[in-house]
Short mmCIF file of C-alpha atoms in Angstrom, two decimals:
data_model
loop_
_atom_site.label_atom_id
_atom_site.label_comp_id
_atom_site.label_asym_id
_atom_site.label_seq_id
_atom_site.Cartn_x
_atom_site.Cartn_y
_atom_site.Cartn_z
CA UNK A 249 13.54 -7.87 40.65
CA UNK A 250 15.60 -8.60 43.56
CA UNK A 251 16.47 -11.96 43.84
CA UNK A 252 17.26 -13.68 40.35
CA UNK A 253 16.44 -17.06 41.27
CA UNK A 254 12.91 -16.38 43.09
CA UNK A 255 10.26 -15.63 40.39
CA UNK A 256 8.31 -12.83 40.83
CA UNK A 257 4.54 -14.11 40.62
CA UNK A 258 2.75 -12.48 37.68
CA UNK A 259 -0.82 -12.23 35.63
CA UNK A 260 -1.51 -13.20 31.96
CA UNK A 261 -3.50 -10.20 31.12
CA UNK A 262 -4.77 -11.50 27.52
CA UNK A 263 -3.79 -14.07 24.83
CA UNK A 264 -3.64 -12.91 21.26
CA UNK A 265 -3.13 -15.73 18.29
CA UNK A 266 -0.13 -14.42 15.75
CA UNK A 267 -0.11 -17.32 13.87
CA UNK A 268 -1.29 -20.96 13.85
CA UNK A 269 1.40 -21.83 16.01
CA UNK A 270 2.16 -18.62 18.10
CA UNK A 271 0.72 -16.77 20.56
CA UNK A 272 1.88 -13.55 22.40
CA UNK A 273 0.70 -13.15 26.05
CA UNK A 274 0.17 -9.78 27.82
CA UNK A 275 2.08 -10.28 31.61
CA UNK A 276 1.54 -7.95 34.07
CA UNK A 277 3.43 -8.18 37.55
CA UNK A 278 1.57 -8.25 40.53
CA UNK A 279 4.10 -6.19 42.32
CA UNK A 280 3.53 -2.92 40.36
CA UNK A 281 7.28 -2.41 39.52
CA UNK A 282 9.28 -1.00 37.01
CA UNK A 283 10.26 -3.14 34.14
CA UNK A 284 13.50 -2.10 33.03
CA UNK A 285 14.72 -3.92 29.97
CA UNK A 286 16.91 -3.47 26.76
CA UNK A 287 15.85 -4.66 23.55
CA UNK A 288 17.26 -7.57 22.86
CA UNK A 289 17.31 -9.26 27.05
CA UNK A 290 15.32 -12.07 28.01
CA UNK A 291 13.38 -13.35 30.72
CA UNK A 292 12.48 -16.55 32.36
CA UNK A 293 9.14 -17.94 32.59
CA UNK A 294 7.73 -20.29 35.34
CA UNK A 295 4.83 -22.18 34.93
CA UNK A 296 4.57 -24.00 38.32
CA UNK A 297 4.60 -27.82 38.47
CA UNK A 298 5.59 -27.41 34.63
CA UNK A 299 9.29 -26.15 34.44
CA UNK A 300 10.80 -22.80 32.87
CA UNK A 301 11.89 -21.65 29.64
CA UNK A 302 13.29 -18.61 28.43
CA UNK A 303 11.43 -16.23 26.04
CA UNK A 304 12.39 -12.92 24.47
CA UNK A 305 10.13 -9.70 25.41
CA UNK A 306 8.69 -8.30 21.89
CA UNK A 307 7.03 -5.18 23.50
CA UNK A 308 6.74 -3.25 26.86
CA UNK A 309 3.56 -1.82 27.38
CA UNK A 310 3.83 0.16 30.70
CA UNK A 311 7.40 0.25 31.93
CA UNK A 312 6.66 1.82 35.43
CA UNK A 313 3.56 -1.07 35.97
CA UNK A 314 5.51 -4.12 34.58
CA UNK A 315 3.28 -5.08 31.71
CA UNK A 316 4.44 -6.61 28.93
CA UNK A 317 4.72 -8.88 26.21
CA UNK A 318 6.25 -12.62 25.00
CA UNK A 319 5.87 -14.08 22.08
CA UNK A 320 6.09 -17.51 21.96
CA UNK A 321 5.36 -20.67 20.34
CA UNK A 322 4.87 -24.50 21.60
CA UNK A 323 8.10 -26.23 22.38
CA UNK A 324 8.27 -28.29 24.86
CA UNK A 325 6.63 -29.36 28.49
CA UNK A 326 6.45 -25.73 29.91
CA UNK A 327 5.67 -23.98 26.46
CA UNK A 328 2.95 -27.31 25.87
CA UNK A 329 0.87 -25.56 29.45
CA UNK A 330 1.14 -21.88 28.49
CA UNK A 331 -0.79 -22.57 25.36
CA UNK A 332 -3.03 -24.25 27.67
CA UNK A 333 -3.41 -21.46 29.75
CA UNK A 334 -6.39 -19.16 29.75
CA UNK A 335 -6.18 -15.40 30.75
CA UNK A 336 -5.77 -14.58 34.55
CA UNK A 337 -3.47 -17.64 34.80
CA UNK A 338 -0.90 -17.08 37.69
CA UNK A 339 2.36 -17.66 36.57
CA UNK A 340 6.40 -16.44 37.37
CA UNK A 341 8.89 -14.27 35.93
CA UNK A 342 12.65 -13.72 36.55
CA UNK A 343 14.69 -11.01 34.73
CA UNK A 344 15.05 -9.37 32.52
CA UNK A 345 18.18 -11.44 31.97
CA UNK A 346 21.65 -10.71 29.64
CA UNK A 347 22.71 -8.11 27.42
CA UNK A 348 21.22 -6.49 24.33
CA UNK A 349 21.33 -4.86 21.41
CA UNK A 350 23.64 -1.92 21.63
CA UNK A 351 20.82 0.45 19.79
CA UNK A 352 22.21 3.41 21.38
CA UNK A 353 25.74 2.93 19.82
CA UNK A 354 23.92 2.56 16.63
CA UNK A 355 23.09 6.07 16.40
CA UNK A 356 23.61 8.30 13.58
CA UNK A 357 23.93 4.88 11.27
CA UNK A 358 21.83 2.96 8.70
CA UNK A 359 19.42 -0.02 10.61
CA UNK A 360 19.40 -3.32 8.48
CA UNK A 361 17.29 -5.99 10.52
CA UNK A 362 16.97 -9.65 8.82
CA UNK A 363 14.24 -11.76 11.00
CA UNK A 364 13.50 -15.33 9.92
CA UNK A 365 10.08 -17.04 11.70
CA UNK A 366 9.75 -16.48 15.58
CA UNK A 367 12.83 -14.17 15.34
CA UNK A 368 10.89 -11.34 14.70
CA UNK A 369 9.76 -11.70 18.12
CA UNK A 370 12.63 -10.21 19.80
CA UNK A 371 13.30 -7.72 17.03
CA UNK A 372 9.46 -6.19 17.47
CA UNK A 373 10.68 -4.36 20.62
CA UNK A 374 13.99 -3.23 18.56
CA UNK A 375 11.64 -1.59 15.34
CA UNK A 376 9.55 0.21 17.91
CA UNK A 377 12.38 1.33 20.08
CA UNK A 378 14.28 2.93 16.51
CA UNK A 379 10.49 4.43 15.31
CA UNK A 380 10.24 6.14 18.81
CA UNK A 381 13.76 7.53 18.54
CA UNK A 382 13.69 7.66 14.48
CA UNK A 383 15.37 11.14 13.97
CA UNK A 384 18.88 9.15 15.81
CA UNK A 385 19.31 6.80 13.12
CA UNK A 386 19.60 6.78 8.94
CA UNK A 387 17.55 4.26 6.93
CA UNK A 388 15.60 1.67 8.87
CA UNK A 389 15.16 -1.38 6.67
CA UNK A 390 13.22 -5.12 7.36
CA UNK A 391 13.94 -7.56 5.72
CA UNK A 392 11.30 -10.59 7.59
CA UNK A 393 11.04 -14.23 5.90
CA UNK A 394 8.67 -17.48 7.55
CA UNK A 395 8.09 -20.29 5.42
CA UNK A 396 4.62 -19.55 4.44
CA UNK A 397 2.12 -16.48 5.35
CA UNK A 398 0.22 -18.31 7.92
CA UNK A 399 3.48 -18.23 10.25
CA UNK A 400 3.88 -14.81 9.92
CA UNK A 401 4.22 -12.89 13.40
CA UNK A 402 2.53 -9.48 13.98
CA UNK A 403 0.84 -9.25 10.78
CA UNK A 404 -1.26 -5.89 11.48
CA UNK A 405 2.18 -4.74 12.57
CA UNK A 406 3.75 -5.11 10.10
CA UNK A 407 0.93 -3.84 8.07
CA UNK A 408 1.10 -0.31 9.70
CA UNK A 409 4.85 -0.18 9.66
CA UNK A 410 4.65 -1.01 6.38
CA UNK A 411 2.28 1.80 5.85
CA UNK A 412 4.78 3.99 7.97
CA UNK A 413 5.88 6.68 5.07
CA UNK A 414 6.10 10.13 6.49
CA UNK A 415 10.12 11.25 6.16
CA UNK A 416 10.96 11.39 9.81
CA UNK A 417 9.32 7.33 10.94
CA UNK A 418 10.01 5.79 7.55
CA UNK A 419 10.56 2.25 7.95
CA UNK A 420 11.14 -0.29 4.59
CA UNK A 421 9.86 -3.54 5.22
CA UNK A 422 10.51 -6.33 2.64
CA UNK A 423 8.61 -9.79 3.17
CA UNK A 424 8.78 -13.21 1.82
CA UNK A 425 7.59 -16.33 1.91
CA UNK A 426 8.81 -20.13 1.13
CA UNK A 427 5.71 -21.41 0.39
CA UNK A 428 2.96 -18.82 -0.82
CA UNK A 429 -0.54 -19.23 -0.61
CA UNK A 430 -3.33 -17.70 -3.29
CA UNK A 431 -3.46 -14.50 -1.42
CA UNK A 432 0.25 -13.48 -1.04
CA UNK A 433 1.45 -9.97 -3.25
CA UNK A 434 5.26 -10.03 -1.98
CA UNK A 435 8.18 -11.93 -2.75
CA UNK A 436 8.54 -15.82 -2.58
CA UNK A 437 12.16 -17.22 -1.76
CA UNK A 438 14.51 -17.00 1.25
CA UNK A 439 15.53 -13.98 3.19
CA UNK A 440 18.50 -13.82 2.73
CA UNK A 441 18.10 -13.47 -1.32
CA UNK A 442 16.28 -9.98 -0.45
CA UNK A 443 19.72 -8.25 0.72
CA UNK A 444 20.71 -8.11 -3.07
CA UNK A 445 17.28 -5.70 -3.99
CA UNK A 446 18.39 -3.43 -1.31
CA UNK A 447 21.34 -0.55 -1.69
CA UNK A 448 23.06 -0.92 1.06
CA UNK A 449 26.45 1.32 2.19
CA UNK A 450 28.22 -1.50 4.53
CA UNK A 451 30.37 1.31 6.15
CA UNK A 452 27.79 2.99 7.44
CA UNK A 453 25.24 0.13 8.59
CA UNK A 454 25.07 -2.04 11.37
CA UNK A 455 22.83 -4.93 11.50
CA UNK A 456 20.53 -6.78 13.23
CA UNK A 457 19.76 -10.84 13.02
CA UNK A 458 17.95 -12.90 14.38
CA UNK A 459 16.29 -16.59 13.06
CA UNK A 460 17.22 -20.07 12.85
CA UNK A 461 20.71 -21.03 12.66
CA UNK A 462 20.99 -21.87 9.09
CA UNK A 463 19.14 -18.67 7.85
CA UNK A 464 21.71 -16.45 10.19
CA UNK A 465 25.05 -18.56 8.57
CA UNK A 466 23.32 -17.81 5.28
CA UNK A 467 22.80 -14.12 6.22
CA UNK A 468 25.97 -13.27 7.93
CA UNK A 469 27.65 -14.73 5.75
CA UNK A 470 26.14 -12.55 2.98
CA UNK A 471 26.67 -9.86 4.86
CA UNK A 472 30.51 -10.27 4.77
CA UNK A 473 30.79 -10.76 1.39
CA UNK A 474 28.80 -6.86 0.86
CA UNK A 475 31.76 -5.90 2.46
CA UNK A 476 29.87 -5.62 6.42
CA UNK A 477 32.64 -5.18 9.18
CA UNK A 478 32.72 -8.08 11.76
CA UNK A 479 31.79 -5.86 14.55
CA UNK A 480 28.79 -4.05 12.83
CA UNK A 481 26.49 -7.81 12.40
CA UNK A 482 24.85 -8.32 15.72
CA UNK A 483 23.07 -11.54 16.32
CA UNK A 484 20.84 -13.68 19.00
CA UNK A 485 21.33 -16.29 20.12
CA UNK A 486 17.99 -16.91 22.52
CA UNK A 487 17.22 -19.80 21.11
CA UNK A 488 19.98 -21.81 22.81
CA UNK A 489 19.23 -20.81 26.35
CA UNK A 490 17.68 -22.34 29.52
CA UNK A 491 18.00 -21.65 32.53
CA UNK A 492 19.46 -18.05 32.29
CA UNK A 493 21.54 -18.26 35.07
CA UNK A 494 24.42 -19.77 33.66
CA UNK A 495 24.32 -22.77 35.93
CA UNK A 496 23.08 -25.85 33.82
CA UNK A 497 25.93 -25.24 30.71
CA UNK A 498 22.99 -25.74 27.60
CA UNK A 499 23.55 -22.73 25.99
CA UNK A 500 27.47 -22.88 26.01
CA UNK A 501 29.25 -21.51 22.56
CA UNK A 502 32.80 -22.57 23.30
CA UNK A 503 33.68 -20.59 26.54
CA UNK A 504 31.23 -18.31 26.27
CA UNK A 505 28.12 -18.54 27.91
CA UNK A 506 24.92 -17.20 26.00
CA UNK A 507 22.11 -16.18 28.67
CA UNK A 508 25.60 -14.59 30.60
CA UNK A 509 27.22 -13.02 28.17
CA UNK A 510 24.70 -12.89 25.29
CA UNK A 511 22.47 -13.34 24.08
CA UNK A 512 23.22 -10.55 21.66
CA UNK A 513 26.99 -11.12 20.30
CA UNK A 514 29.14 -9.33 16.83
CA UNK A 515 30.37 -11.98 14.52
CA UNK A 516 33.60 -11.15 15.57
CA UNK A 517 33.20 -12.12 19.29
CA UNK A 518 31.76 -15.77 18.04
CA UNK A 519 33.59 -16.43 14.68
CA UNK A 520 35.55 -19.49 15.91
CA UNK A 521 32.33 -21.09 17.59
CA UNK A 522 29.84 -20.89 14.43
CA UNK A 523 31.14 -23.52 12.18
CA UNK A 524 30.67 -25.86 15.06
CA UNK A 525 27.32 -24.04 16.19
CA UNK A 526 25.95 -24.16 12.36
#
């Protein structure tokens, strides 16, 4: 996309319900143009006469076409319409925006990837990016936590990569719930307590985080404590941004600017913003 501040006009190709409170929306670009994005960037979405808001991509469908997909959930005025929306809807996209996860410099080295609620929205694209390239990396684990199974994202997805067993696309995936209902088989507690029934080798592992702000302290700070390096935890911060530009100053962490210089940071480049942050 040329210009970063003129949204590109785009189509909501279909609208599929994750959970009782998210959707994810198929976009496709009118311009037929290649969509050339890292896991872990962002983009802006227009809805016009409504405002903008960021949102995370959780999967590329066809790169070359610009299709892809957001997955979202109802937050404020411009979130409140694109519920509303039905499929066909025109609406505008700038980006992809900001830096991401640095999957390539992960290679040869264990995956650990701790998702709380909507964060496994921008993770989604990082799983299917390390399945495609599996033989590059050591063990891929999951660990995914929402506060009860009804706001669980991707569910069949998770169902298949749970399912995933052959030696060469193994993934482990480890759920768990706050609140269970009758149905639920897996674990019931907070994410963060799964990291203990893993084996993990710290030396040799870089991970992945991405959640509310409490359940990242909680995890991170875990992390250190199994003896993690401060430059092997990677973390977004999405949540915090606006208007991806760096213009209007809401997603400031100290001097650092998140939709700039983010939204993927180490520990060690934020440690003496997240007491304040948290």
């Amino acid at each position: 996309m040329k210009n970063p501040y003129i949204p590109e006009t785009a189509l909501i190709k279909d609208i599929r319900a994750e959970s009782y409170e998210a959707k994810t929306f198929t976009i496709s670009l009118k311009k037929k143009q290649l969509f050339n994005y890292e896991c872990g960037q962002f983009v802006e979405l227009s809805l016009f006469g409504h405002g903008e808001f960021p949102a995370s991509v959780s999967e590329v469908i066809k790169p070359k076409e610009g299709v892809f997909q957001i997955t979202v959930r109802e937050l404020g005025k411009a979130t409140r319409r694109l519920m509303e929306l039905p499929v066909n809807s025109v609406i505008g996209v700038r980006g992809p925006f900001g830096n991401g996860f640095p999957v390539e410099k992960m290679e040869k080295r264990n995956i650990l990837l701790v998702a709380g609620g909507m964060g496994l929205s921008p993770l989604k694209y990082v799983v299917m990016y390390l399945l495609r390239n599996r033989n590059k990396y050591g063990e891929v684990k999951l660990l995914y936590g929402a506060m009860s199974p009804d706001r669980l994202l991707f569910k069949n997805t998770l169902s298949s990569w749970k399912n995933t067993g052959e030696r060469d696309r193994s993934l482990e995936v480890l759920l768990t719930v706050d609140t269970p209902d009758n149905g639920w088989q897996w674990r019931v507690g907070r994410v963060t307590e799964m990291i203990d029934d893993i084996k993990l080798a710290p030396s040799s592992t870089s991970a992945i985080i991405c959640g509310p702000s409490l359940m990242m302290k909680a995890t991170t700070t875990k992390l250190l404590d199994k003896g993690f390096g401060q430059d092997q935890i990677y973390m977004s911060f999405e949540r915090r941004m606006q208007c991806g530009m760096g213009m209007c100053g809401h997603c400031m962490m100290g001097w650092k600017r998140v939709c700039l210089e983010g939204p993927v940071f180490t520990f060690k480049e934020v440690e003496d913003t997240l007491e304040r942050l948290f």
